[in-house]
Amino acid sequence: KSKTRRLISTASLLVAASISAFLVLSILVYSNDHKEEDKSQVSTIVRKADKGQKYSIVLADGTKVKLNSESTLMFPEKFTGNTREVELVGEAFFEVTRDTKKPFIVKTKKLTTEVLGTSFNIHAFEKKKSTVTVVTGKVKVSLNQYDKLDQESILLLPEEQGYINLISNKLTKSNVELDKVI
């Protein structure tokens, strides 16, 4: 009888251990799946400066943004993936925290500006000429032409400004005096 009880006890322990292991593995798989979902569900923050207002914003990566009057900036509460992307309507001055592995990208209606770490101003109001002016570092500016595979782009250095030539609809760059433009 004692041999049978030991076999039953051993079998019961093995069944209990198997069930416990299954439950622990299930919980681990479930929590990992939900962590992945949480990463993809990053909230978008919208900051709008009404007429006469200006905002200073510090993004999750430490980038500083000075949002000008009648302008809107949309950005994620934290940056995920291989880039740091924001959207701008209006005007803002950016002091981008350097990160060579994650380029900082500012999208406006007509232009995309890509940087690694620099300071620059973007002026992109709806019915006015869009410009990008570099104070420090360098930026790459591209036209947002979704119907073209080979997008035109220019590289801007300090004291240079890129803009869309309204006659040719091409990107143009020129030297500028920063104190008159910024």
CSV table of N, CA and C in Angstrom, one decimal:
chain,number,residue,atom,x,y,z
A,1,LYS,N,0.8,-1.2,0.0
A,1,LYS,CA,0.0,0.0,0.0
A,1,LYS,C,0.9,1.3,0.0
A,2,SER,N,2.0,1.2,0.7
A,2,SER,CA,2.8,2.4,0.8
A,2,SER,C,3.5,2.7,-0.5
A,3,LYS,N,3.8,1.6,-1.3
A,3,LYS,CA,4.4,1.8,-2.6
A,3,LYS,C,3.4,2.4,-3.5
A,4,THR,N,2.2,2.1,-3.5
A,4,THR,CA,1.1,2.7,-4.3
A,4,THR,C,0.9,4.1,-3.9
A,5,ARG,N,0.9,4.4,-2.6
A,5,ARG,CA,0.8,5.8,-2.2
A,5,ARG,C,1.9,6.7,-2.7
A,6,ARG,N,3.1,6.1,-2.6
A,6,ARG,CA,4.3,6.9,-3.1
A,6,ARG,C,4.2,7.1,-4.6
A,7,LEU,N,3.7,6.2,-5.4
A,7,LEU,CA,3.6,6.3,-6.8
A,7,LEU,C,2.5,7.4,-7.1
A,8,ILE,N,1.4,7.3,-6.4
A,8,ILE,CA,0.3,8.3,-6.6
A,8,ILE,C,0.8,9.7,-6.2
A,9,SER,N,1.6,9.8,-5.1
A,9,SER,CA,2.1,11.1,-4.7
A,9,SER,C,3.1,11.6,-5.7
A,10,THR,N,4.0,10.8,-6.2
A,10,THR,CA,4.9,11.2,-7.2
A,10,THR,C,4.2,11.6,-8.5
A,11,ALA,N,3.2,10.9,-8.9
A,11,ALA,CA,2.4,11.2,-10.1
A,11,ALA,C,1.7,12.5,-9.9
A,12,SER,N,1.1,12.7,-8.7
A,12,SER,CA,0.4,14.0,-8.4
A,12,SER,C,1.4,15.2,-8.4
A,13,LEU,N,2.6,15.0,-7.9
A,13,LEU,CA,3.6,16.1,-7.9
A,13,LEU,C,4.0,16.4,-9.3
A,14,LEU,N,4.2,15.4,-10.2
A,14,LEU,CA,4.6,15.6,-11.6
A,14,LEU,C,3.4,16.4,-12.3
A,15,VAL,N,2.2,16.0,-12.1
A,15,VAL,CA,1.1,16.7,-12.7
A,15,VAL,C,1.0,18.1,-12.2
A,16,ALA,N,1.1,18.3,-10.9
A,16,ALA,CA,1.1,19.7,-10.3
A,16,ALA,C,2.2,20.5,-10.9
A,17,ALA,N,3.4,19.9,-11.0
A,17,ALA,CA,4.6,20.7,-11.5
A,17,ALA,C,4.4,21.0,-13.0
A,18,SER,N,3.8,20.1,-13.8
A,18,SER,CA,3.5,20.4,-15.2
A,18,SER,C,2.5,21.5,-15.3
A,19,ILE,N,1.5,21.5,-14.5
A,19,ILE,CA,0.4,22.5,-14.6
A,19,ILE,C,1.1,23.9,-14.2
A,20,SER,N,1.9,23.9,-13.1
A,20,SER,CA,2.5,25.1,-12.7
A,20,SER,C,3.4,25.7,-13.8
A,21,ALA,N,4.2,24.8,-14.4
A,21,ALA,CA,5.1,25.2,-15.5
A,21,ALA,C,4.3,25.8,-16.6
A,22,PHE,N,3.2,25.2,-17.0
A,22,PHE,CA,2.4,25.7,-18.1
A,22,PHE,C,1.8,27.0,-17.7
A,23,LEU,N,1.4,27.2,-16.5
A,23,LEU,CA,0.8,28.5,-16.1
A,23,LEU,C,1.9,29.6,-16.1
A,24,VAL,N,3.1,29.3,-15.6
A,24,VAL,CA,4.1,30.3,-15.6
A,24,VAL,C,4.5,30.7,-17.0
A,25,LEU,N,4.7,29.7,-17.9
A,25,LEU,CA,5.0,30.0,-19.3
A,25,LEU,C,3.9,30.8,-20.0
A,26,SER,N,2.7,30.5,-19.7
A,26,SER,CA,1.5,31.2,-20.3
A,26,SER,C,1.6,32.7,-19.9
A,27,ILE,N,1.8,32.9,-18.6
A,27,ILE,CA,1.9,34.3,-18.1
A,27,ILE,C,3.0,35.1,-18.7
A,28,LEU,N,4.2,34.4,-18.9
A,28,LEU,CA,5.3,35.1,-19.5
A,28,LEU,C,5.0,35.4,-21.0
A,29,VAL,N,4.5,34.5,-21.7
A,29,VAL,CA,4.1,34.8,-23.1
A,29,VAL,C,3.1,35.9,-23.2
A,30,TYR,N,2.1,35.9,-22.4
A,30,TYR,CA,1.0,36.9,-22.4
A,30,TYR,C,1.6,38.3,-22.1
A,31,SER,N,2.5,38.4,-21.1
A,31,SER,CA,3.0,39.7,-20.7
A,31,SER,C,4.0,40.2,-21.8
A,32,ASN,N,4.8,39.3,-22.4
A,32,ASN,CA,5.6,39.8,-23.5
A,32,ASN,C,4.8,40.3,-24.7
A,33,ASP,N,3.7,39.6,-25.0
A,33,ASP,CA,2.9,40.1,-26.1
A,33,ASP,C,2.3,41.4,-25.8
A,34,HIS,N,1.9,41.7,-24.6
A,34,HIS,CA,1.3,43.0,-24.3
A,34,HIS,C,2.4,44.1,-24.2
A,35,LYS,N,3.6,43.7,-23.8
A,35,LYS,CA,4.7,44.7,-23.8
A,35,LYS,C,4.9,45.2,-25.2
A,36,GLU,N,4.9,44.3,-26.2
A,36,GLU,CA,5.1,44.7,-27.6
A,36,GLU,C,4.0,45.6,-28.1
A,37,GLU,N,2.7,45.3,-27.7
A,37,GLU,CA,1.6,46.1,-28.0
A,37,GLU,C,1.8,47.5,-27.4
A,38,ASP,N,2.2,47.6,-26.2
A,38,ASP,CA,2.4,48.9,-25.5
A,38,ASP,C,3.4,49.8,-26.2
A,39,LYS,N,4.5,49.2,-26.7
A,39,LYS,CA,5.5,49.9,-27.5
A,39,LYS,C,4.9,50.5,-28.7
A,40,SER,N,4.0,49.9,-29.4
A,40,SER,CA,3.5,50.4,-30.7
A,40,SER,C,2.3,51.4,-30.4
A,41,GLN,N,1.9,51.5,-29.2
A,41,GLN,CA,0.8,52.4,-28.9
A,41,GLN,C,1.3,53.7,-28.2
A,42,VAL,N,2.1,54.4,-28.9
A,42,VAL,CA,2.7,55.6,-28.3
A,42,VAL,C,1.7,56.8,-28.6
A,43,SER,N,1.4,57.6,-27.6
A,43,SER,CA,0.5,58.7,-27.8
A,43,SER,C,1.1,59.8,-28.6
A,44,THR,N,0.3,60.5,-29.4
A,44,THR,CA,0.8,61.7,-30.1
A,44,THR,C,0.3,62.9,-29.3
A,45,ILE,N,1.3,63.8,-29.2
A,45,ILE,CA,1.0,65.1,-28.4
A,45,ILE,C,0.9,66.2,-29.5
A,46,VAL,N,-0.1,67.1,-29.3
A,46,VAL,CA,-0.2,68.2,-30.2
A,46,VAL,C,-0.1,69.5,-29.4
A,47,ARG,N,0.8,70.4,-29.7
A,47,ARG,CA,1.0,71.6,-29.1
A,47,ARG,C,0.7,72.7,-30.1
A,48,LYS,N,-0.2,73.6,-29.7
A,48,LYS,CA,-0.6,74.7,-30.6
A,48,LYS,C,-0.3,76.0,-29.9
A,49,ALA,N,0.4,76.9,-30.6
A,49,ALA,CA,0.6,78.3,-30.1
A,49,ALA,C,-0.4,79.2,-30.9
A,50,ASP,N,-1.4,79.7,-30.1
A,50,ASP,CA,-2.3,80.6,-30.7
A,50,ASP,C,-1.7,82.0,-31.1
A,51,LYS,N,-2.4,82.8,-31.7
A,51,LYS,CA,-1.9,84.1,-32.1
A,51,LYS,C,-1.4,84.9,-30.9
A,52,GLY,N,-0.2,85.4,-31.0
A,52,GLY,CA,0.4,86.1,-29.9
A,52,GLY,C,1.1,85.2,-28.8
A,53,GLN,N,1.0,83.9,-28.9
A,53,GLN,CA,1.6,83.0,-28.0
A,53,GLN,C,2.9,82.4,-28.6
A,54,LYS,N,3.8,81.9,-27.7
A,54,LYS,CA,5.0,81.1,-28.1
A,54,LYS,C,5.1,80.1,-27.0
A,55,TYR,N,5.6,78.9,-27.5
A,55,TYR,CA,5.9,77.8,-26.5
A,55,TYR,C,7.3,77.3,-26.6
A,56,SER,N,7.8,76.9,-25.5
A,56,SER,CA,9.1,76.2,-25.4
A,56,SER,C,8.8,74.8,-25.1
A,57,ILE,N,9.2,73.8,-25.8
A,57,ILE,CA,8.9,72.4,-25.6
A,57,ILE,C,10.2,71.6,-25.6
A,58,VAL,N,10.3,70.7,-24.7
A,58,VAL,CA,11.4,69.7,-24.6
A,58,VAL,C,10.9,68.4,-25.0
A,59,LEU,N,11.3,67.8,-26.1
A,59,LEU,CA,10.9,66.5,-26.5
A,59,LEU,C,11.5,65.4,-25.7
A,60,ALA,N,11.0,64.1,-25.8
A,60,ALA,CA,11.5,63.0,-25.0
A,60,ALA,C,13.0,62.7,-25.1
A,61,ASP,N,13.6,63.1,-26.3
A,61,ASP,CA,15.0,62.8,-26.5
A,61,ASP,C,15.9,64.0,-26.1
A,62,GLY,N,15.3,65.1,-25.5
A,62,GLY,CA,16.0,66.2,-25.1
A,62,GLY,C,16.0,67.4,-26.1
A,63,THR,N,15.5,67.1,-27.3
A,63,THR,CA,15.5,68.2,-28.3
A,63,THR,C,14.6,69.3,-27.8
A,64,LYS,N,15.1,70.6,-28.0
A,64,LYS,CA,14.4,71.8,-27.6
A,64,LYS,C,13.7,72.4,-28.8
A,65,VAL,N,12.4,72.8,-28.6
A,65,VAL,CA,11.7,73.4,-29.7
A,65,VAL,C,11.1,74.7,-29.2
A,66,LYS,N,11.3,75.8,-30.0
A,66,LYS,CA,10.6,77.0,-29.7
A,66,LYS,C,9.5,77.2,-30.8
A,67,LEU,N,8.3,77.0,-30.4
A,67,LEU,CA,7.1,77.1,-31.3
A,67,LEU,C,6.6,78.5,-31.4
A,68,ASN,N,6.6,79.0,-32.6
A,68,ASN,CA,6.2,80.4,-32.8
A,68,ASN,C,4.7,80.6,-32.8
A,69,SER,N,4.2,81.8,-32.8
A,69,SER,CA,2.8,82.1,-32.8
A,69,SER,C,2.1,81.5,-34.0
A,70,GLU,N,0.8,81.1,-33.8
A,70,GLU,CA,0.0,80.5,-34.9
A,70,GLU,C,0.6,79.3,-35.5
A,71,SER,N,1.3,78.5,-34.7
A,71,SER,CA,2.0,77.3,-35.2
A,71,SER,C,1.6,76.0,-34.4
A,72,THR,N,1.7,74.9,-35.0
A,72,THR,CA,1.3,73.6,-34.4
A,72,THR,C,2.4,72.6,-34.6
A,73,LEU,N,2.8,71.9,-33.5
A,73,LEU,CA,3.8,70.8,-33.5
A,73,LEU,C,3.1,69.5,-33.0
A,74,MET,N,3.2,68.4,-33.8
A,74,MET,CA,2.7,67.1,-33.4
A,74,MET,C,3.9,66.2,-33.2
A,75,PHE,N,4.0,65.5,-32.1
A,75,PHE,CA,5.2,64.7,-31.8
A,75,PHE,C,4.7,63.5,-30.9
A,76,PRO,N,5.5,62.4,-30.9
A,76,PRO,CA,5.1,61.3,-30.0
A,76,PRO,C,5.6,61.6,-28.6
A,77,GLU,N,4.9,61.0,-27.6
A,77,GLU,CA,5.4,61.2,-26.2
A,77,GLU,C,6.7,60.6,-26.0
A,78,LYS,N,7.1,59.5,-26.8
A,78,LYS,CA,8.4,59.0,-26.8
A,78,LYS,C,8.7,58.5,-28.2
A,79,PHE,N,10.0,58.5,-28.5
A,79,PHE,CA,10.4,58.1,-29.9
A,79,PHE,C,10.7,56.6,-29.9
A,80,THR,N,10.2,55.9,-30.9
A,80,THR,CA,10.4,54.5,-31.1
A,80,THR,C,10.9,54.3,-32.5
A,81,GLY,N,11.5,53.2,-32.8
A,81,GLY,CA,11.9,52.9,-34.2
A,81,GLY,C,13.2,53.5,-34.5
A,82,ASN,N,13.5,53.7,-35.8
A,82,ASN,CA,14.8,54.1,-36.3
A,82,ASN,C,15.0,55.6,-36.5
A,83,THR,N,13.8,56.3,-36.3
A,83,THR,CA,13.9,57.8,-36.5
A,83,THR,C,13.1,58.5,-35.4
A,84,ARG,N,13.3,59.8,-35.4
A,84,ARG,CA,12.6,60.7,-34.4
A,84,ARG,C,11.8,61.6,-35.3
A,85,GLU,N,10.5,61.4,-35.5
A,85,GLU,CA,9.7,62.2,-36.5
A,85,GLU,C,8.7,63.1,-35.8
A,86,VAL,N,8.7,64.3,-36.2
A,86,VAL,CA,7.6,65.3,-35.8
A,86,VAL,C,7.0,66.0,-37.0
A,87,GLU,N,5.8,66.6,-36.8
A,87,GLU,CA,5.2,67.3,-37.9
A,87,GLU,C,5.0,68.7,-37.4
A,88,LEU,N,5.2,69.7,-38.4
A,88,LEU,CA,5.1,71.1,-38.0
A,88,LEU,C,4.2,71.8,-39.1
A,89,VAL,N,3.3,72.6,-38.5
A,89,VAL,CA,2.5,73.6,-39.3
A,89,VAL,C,2.9,74.9,-38.7
A,90,GLY,N,3.5,75.8,-39.5
A,90,GLY,CA,3.9,77.1,-39.0
A,90,GLY,C,5.4,77.3,-38.9
A,91,GLU,N,5.8,77.8,-37.7
A,91,GLU,CA,7.2,78.1,-37.6
A,91,GLU,C,7.8,77.7,-36.2
A,92,ALA,N,9.0,77.1,-36.2
A,92,ALA,CA,9.6,76.6,-35.0
A,92,ALA,C,11.1,76.6,-35.2
A,93,PHE,N,11.8,76.9,-34.1
A,93,PHE,CA,13.3,76.8,-34.0
A,93,PHE,C,13.6,75.5,-33.2
A,94,PHE,N,14.5,74.7,-33.8
A,94,PHE,CA,14.8,73.4,-33.2
A,94,PHE,C,16.3,73.4,-32.8
A,95,GLU,N,16.6,72.9,-31.6
A,95,GLU,CA,17.9,72.6,-31.1
A,95,GLU,C,17.9,71.1,-30.9
A,96,VAL,N,18.3,70.3,-31.9
A,96,VAL,CA,18.2,68.8,-31.9
A,96,VAL,C,19.3,68.2,-31.1
A,97,THR,N,18.9,67.2,-30.2
A,97,THR,CA,19.9,66.4,-29.5
A,97,THR,C,20.5,65.4,-30.4
A,98,ARG,N,21.8,65.4,-30.4
A,98,ARG,CA,22.5,64.5,-31.4
A,98,ARG,C,22.3,63.0,-31.1
A,99,ASP,N,22.0,62.3,-32.1
A,99,ASP,CA,21.8,60.8,-32.1
A,99,ASP,C,22.0,60.3,-33.5
A,100,THR,N,23.3,59.9,-33.7
A,100,THR,CA,23.6,59.4,-35.1
A,100,THR,C,22.9,58.2,-35.5
A,101,LYS,N,22.3,57.4,-34.6
A,101,LYS,CA,21.6,56.2,-35.0
A,101,LYS,C,20.1,56.4,-35.2
A,102,LYS,N,19.6,57.6,-34.8
A,102,LYS,CA,18.2,57.9,-35.0
A,102,LYS,C,18.1,59.3,-35.5
A,103,PRO,N,18.0,59.5,-36.9
A,103,PRO,CA,17.9,60.9,-37.4
A,103,PRO,C,16.6,61.5,-36.9
A,104,PHE,N,16.7,62.9,-36.8
A,104,PHE,CA,15.5,63.7,-36.4
A,104,PHE,C,14.9,64.2,-37.7
A,105,ILE,N,13.6,64.0,-37.9
A,105,ILE,CA,12.9,64.4,-39.1
A,105,ILE,C,11.8,65.3,-38.8
A,106,VAL,N,11.7,66.4,-39.5
A,106,VAL,CA,10.6,67.4,-39.3
A,106,VAL,C,9.9,67.3,-40.7
A,107,LYS,N,8.6,67.0,-40.6
A,107,LYS,CA,7.8,67.0,-41.8
A,107,LYS,C,6.8,68.2,-41.8
A,108,THR,N,6.8,68.9,-42.9
A,108,THR,CA,5.8,70.0,-43.1
A,108,THR,C,5.0,69.6,-44.4
A,109,LYS,N,4.1,70.4,-44.8
A,109,LYS,CA,3.2,70.0,-45.9
A,109,LYS,C,4.1,69.9,-47.2
A,110,LYS,N,5.1,70.7,-47.4
A,110,LYS,CA,5.9,70.7,-48.6
A,110,LYS,C,7.3,70.2,-48.5
A,111,LEU,N,7.9,70.2,-47.3
A,111,LEU,CA,9.3,69.8,-47.1
A,111,LEU,C,9.5,68.8,-46.0
A,112,THR,N,10.5,68.0,-46.2
A,112,THR,CA,11.0,67.1,-45.1
A,112,THR,C,12.4,67.5,-44.8
A,113,THR,N,12.7,67.7,-43.5
A,113,THR,CA,14.0,68.1,-43.1
A,113,THR,C,14.6,67.1,-42.2
A,114,GLU,N,15.8,66.6,-42.5
A,114,GLU,CA,16.4,65.5,-41.7
A,114,GLU,C,17.8,65.9,-41.1
A,115,VAL,N,17.9,65.7,-39.8
A,115,VAL,CA,19.1,66.1,-39.1
A,115,VAL,C,19.6,65.0,-38.2
A,116,LEU,N,20.9,65.2,-37.7
A,116,LEU,CA,21.4,64.3,-36.7
A,116,LEU,C,21.5,65.0,-35.4
A,117,GLY,N,21.9,66.3,-35.4
A,117,GLY,CA,22.1,67.1,-34.3
A,117,GLY,C,22.5,68.5,-34.7
A,118,THR,N,21.7,69.5,-34.6
A,118,THR,CA,22.0,70.8,-35.1
A,118,THR,C,20.9,71.8,-34.6
A,119,SER,N,21.0,73.0,-34.9
A,119,SER,CA,20.0,74.0,-34.6
A,119,SER,C,19.6,74.7,-35.9
A,120,PHE,N,18.3,74.8,-36.1
A,120,PHE,CA,17.8,75.4,-37.4
A,120,PHE,C,16.3,75.9,-37.2
A,121,ASN,N,15.9,76.7,-38.1
A,121,ASN,CA,14.5,77.3,-38.1
A,121,ASN,C,13.8,76.8,-39.3
A,122,ILE,N,12.5,76.5,-39.1
A,122,ILE,CA,11.6,76.1,-40.2
A,122,ILE,C,10.5,77.1,-40.2
A,123,HIS,N,10.2,77.6,-41.4
A,123,HIS,CA,9.1,78.6,-41.6
A,123,HIS,C,8.2,77.9,-42.6
A,124,ALA,N,7.0,77.4,-42.2
A,124,ALA,CA,6.2,76.6,-43.2
A,124,ALA,C,4.7,76.9,-42.9
A,125,PHE,N,4.3,78.1,-43.1
A,125,PHE,CA,2.9,78.5,-42.9
A,125,PHE,C,2.2,78.1,-44.2
A,126,GLU,N,0.9,77.8,-44.1
A,126,GLU,CA,0.2,77.2,-45.2
A,126,GLU,C,0.3,78.0,-46.5
A,127,LYS,N,0.1,79.3,-46.5
A,127,LYS,CA,0.0,80.1,-47.8
A,127,LYS,C,1.2,81.0,-48.0
A,128,LYS,N,2.4,80.6,-47.4
A,128,LYS,CA,3.6,81.4,-47.6
A,128,LYS,C,4.7,80.5,-48.0
A,129,LYS,N,5.8,81.1,-48.4
A,129,LYS,CA,7.0,80.4,-48.8
A,129,LYS,C,7.6,79.6,-47.7
A,130,SER,N,7.9,78.3,-47.9
A,130,SER,CA,8.5,77.4,-46.9
A,130,SER,C,10.0,77.6,-46.9
A,131,THR,N,10.6,77.8,-45.7
A,131,THR,CA,12.0,77.9,-45.7
A,131,THR,C,12.6,77.1,-44.5
A,132,VAL,N,13.9,76.7,-44.7
A,132,VAL,CA,14.6,76.1,-43.6
A,132,VAL,C,16.0,76.9,-43.6
A,133,THR,N,16.3,77.4,-42.4
A,133,THR,CA,17.5,78.1,-42.2
A,133,THR,C,18.4,77.5,-41.1
A,134,VAL,N,19.6,77.2,-41.4
A,134,VAL,CA,20.5,76.5,-40.5
A,134,VAL,C,21.4,77.4,-39.7
A,135,VAL,N,21.4,77.2,-38.4
A,135,VAL,CA,22.3,78.0,-37.5
A,135,VAL,C,23.6,77.3,-37.2
A,136,THR,N,23.5,76.0,-36.8
A,136,THR,CA,24.6,75.2,-36.6
A,136,THR,C,24.4,73.8,-37.2
A,137,GLY,N,25.5,73.1,-37.5
A,137,GLY,CA,25.4,71.7,-38.1
A,137,GLY,C,25.0,71.7,-39.5
A,138,LYS,N,24.3,70.7,-40.0
A,138,LYS,CA,23.9,70.6,-41.3
A,138,LYS,C,22.6,69.8,-41.4
A,139,VAL,N,21.8,70.1,-42.4
A,139,VAL,CA,20.5,69.4,-42.5
A,139,VAL,C,20.3,69.1,-44.0
A,140,LYS,N,19.5,68.1,-44.2
A,140,LYS,CA,19.1,67.7,-45.6
A,140,LYS,C,17.6,68.0,-45.7
A,141,VAL,N,17.3,68.7,-46.8
A,141,VAL,CA,15.9,69.2,-47.0
A,141,VAL,C,15.5,68.5,-48.3
A,142,SER,N,14.3,67.9,-48.3
A,142,SER,CA,13.7,67.3,-49.5
A,142,SER,C,12.3,67.8,-49.7
A,143,LEU,N,11.9,67.9,-51.0
A,143,LEU,CA,10.5,68.2,-51.4
A,143,LEU,C,9.7,67.0,-51.1
A,144,ASN,N,8.5,67.3,-50.6
A,144,ASN,CA,7.5,66.2,-50.4
A,144,ASN,C,6.7,66.0,-51.7
A,145,GLN,N,7.3,65.2,-52.6
A,145,GLN,CA,6.6,64.8,-53.8
A,145,GLN,C,6.4,63.3,-53.8
A,146,TYR,N,5.2,62.9,-53.4
A,146,TYR,CA,4.9,61.5,-53.2
A,146,TYR,C,4.8,60.8,-54.6
A,147,ASP,N,4.6,61.5,-55.7
A,147,ASP,CA,4.5,60.8,-57.0
A,147,ASP,C,5.8,60.6,-57.6
A,148,LYS,N,6.9,61.1,-57.1
A,148,LYS,CA,8.3,60.9,-57.6
A,148,LYS,C,9.1,59.9,-56.8
A,149,LEU,N,9.7,59.0,-57.4
A,149,LEU,CA,10.6,58.0,-56.7
A,149,LEU,C,11.9,58.7,-56.3
A,150,ASP,N,12.5,59.5,-57.2
A,150,ASP,CA,13.8,60.2,-56.9
A,150,ASP,C,13.5,61.6,-56.4
A,151,GLN,N,13.4,61.8,-55.1
A,151,GLN,CA,13.1,63.1,-54.5
A,151,GLN,C,14.3,64.0,-54.6
A,152,GLU,N,14.0,65.2,-55.0
A,152,GLU,CA,15.1,66.2,-55.0
A,152,GLU,C,15.4,66.6,-53.6
A,153,SER,N,16.7,66.8,-53.3
A,153,SER,CA,17.1,67.2,-51.9
A,153,SER,C,18.3,68.1,-52.0
A,154,ILE,N,18.5,69.0,-51.0
A,154,ILE,CA,19.7,69.8,-50.9
A,154,ILE,C,20.3,69.7,-49.5
A,155,LEU,N,21.6,69.9,-49.4
A,155,LEU,CA,22.3,69.9,-48.1
A,155,LEU,C,22.5,71.4,-47.7
A,156,LEU,N,22.1,71.7,-46.5
A,156,LEU,CA,22.3,73.1,-46.0
A,156,LEU,C,23.3,73.1,-44.8
A,157,LEU,N,24.2,74.1,-44.8
A,157,LEU,CA,25.2,74.3,-43.8
A,157,LEU,C,24.9,75.6,-43.0
A,158,PRO,N,25.6,75.9,-42.0
A,158,PRO,CA,25.3,77.2,-41.2
A,158,PRO,C,25.2,78.4,-42.1
A,159,GLU,N,24.3,79.3,-41.8
A,159,GLU,CA,24.1,80.5,-42.5
A,159,GLU,C,23.6,80.3,-44.0
A,160,GLU,N,23.0,79.1,-44.2
A,160,GLU,CA,22.3,78.9,-45.5
A,160,GLU,C,20.8,78.6,-45.3
A,161,GLN,N,20.1,79.0,-46.3
A,161,GLN,CA,18.6,78.8,-46.2
A,161,GLN,C,18.2,78.1,-47.5
A,162,GLY,N,17.3,77.1,-47.3
A,162,GLY,CA,16.7,76.4,-48.4
A,162,GLY,C,15.3,76.8,-48.5
A,163,TYR,N,14.8,76.9,-49.7
A,163,TYR,CA,13.4,77.2,-49.9
A,163,TYR,C,12.9,76.7,-51.3
A,164,ILE,N,11.6,76.6,-51.5
A,164,ILE,CA,11.0,76.2,-52.7
A,164,ILE,C,10.9,77.4,-53.6
A,165,ASN,N,11.5,77.3,-54.8
A,165,ASN,CA,11.4,78.3,-55.8
A,165,ASN,C,9.9,78.2,-56.4
A,166,LEU,N,9.1,79.2,-56.2
A,166,LEU,CA,7.7,79.1,-56.6
A,166,LEU,C,7.5,79.0,-58.1
A,167,ILE,N,8.4,79.5,-58.8
A,167,ILE,CA,8.3,79.5,-60.3
A,167,ILE,C,8.7,78.1,-60.9
A,168,SER,N,9.8,77.6,-60.4
A,168,SER,CA,10.3,76.3,-61.0
A,168,SER,C,9.8,75.1,-60.1
A,169,ASN,N,9.3,75.4,-58.9
A,169,ASN,CA,8.9,74.3,-58.0
A,169,ASN,C,10.1,73.4,-57.6
A,170,LYS,N,11.3,74.0,-57.6
A,170,LYS,CA,12.5,73.3,-57.2
A,170,LYS,C,13.1,73.9,-55.9
A,171,LEU,N,13.9,73.1,-55.2
A,171,LEU,CA,14.6,73.6,-54.1
A,171,LEU,C,15.7,74.5,-54.4
A,172,THR,N,15.9,75.6,-53.7
A,172,THR,CA,16.9,76.5,-54.0
A,172,THR,C,17.6,76.8,-52.6
A,173,LYS,N,18.9,77.1,-52.6
A,173,LYS,CA,19.6,77.5,-51.4
A,173,LYS,C,20.3,78.8,-51.6
A,174,SER,N,20.4,79.6,-50.5
A,174,SER,CA,21.2,80.8,-50.6
A,174,SER,C,21.8,81.1,-49.2
A,175,ASN,N,22.8,82.0,-49.2
A,175,ASN,CA,23.4,82.4,-48.0
A,175,ASN,C,22.5,83.5,-47.3
A,176,VAL,N,22.5,83.5,-46.0
A,176,VAL,CA,21.6,84.5,-45.3
A,176,VAL,C,22.4,85.0,-44.1
A,177,GLU,N,22.0,86.2,-43.7
A,177,GLU,CA,22.5,86.8,-42.4
A,177,GLU,C,21.5,86.3,-41.3
A,178,LEU,N,22.0,85.5,-40.4
A,178,LEU,CA,21.1,84.8,-39.4
A,178,LEU,C,20.4,85.8,-38.6
A,179,ASP,N,21.0,86.9,-38.2
A,179,ASP,CA,20.3,87.9,-37.3
A,179,ASP,C,19.1,88.6,-38.0
A,180,LYS,N,19.1,88.6,-39.3
A,180,LYS,CA,18.0,89.1,-40.0
A,180,LYS,C,16.9,88.1,-40.2
A,181,VAL,N,17.2,86.8,-40.2
A,181,VAL,CA,16.2,85.8,-40.6
A,181,VAL,C,15.7,85.1,-39.3
A,182,ILE,N,16.5,84.9,-38.3
A,182,ILE,CA,16.0,84.1,-37.1
A,182,ILE,C,15.5,85.1,-36.1
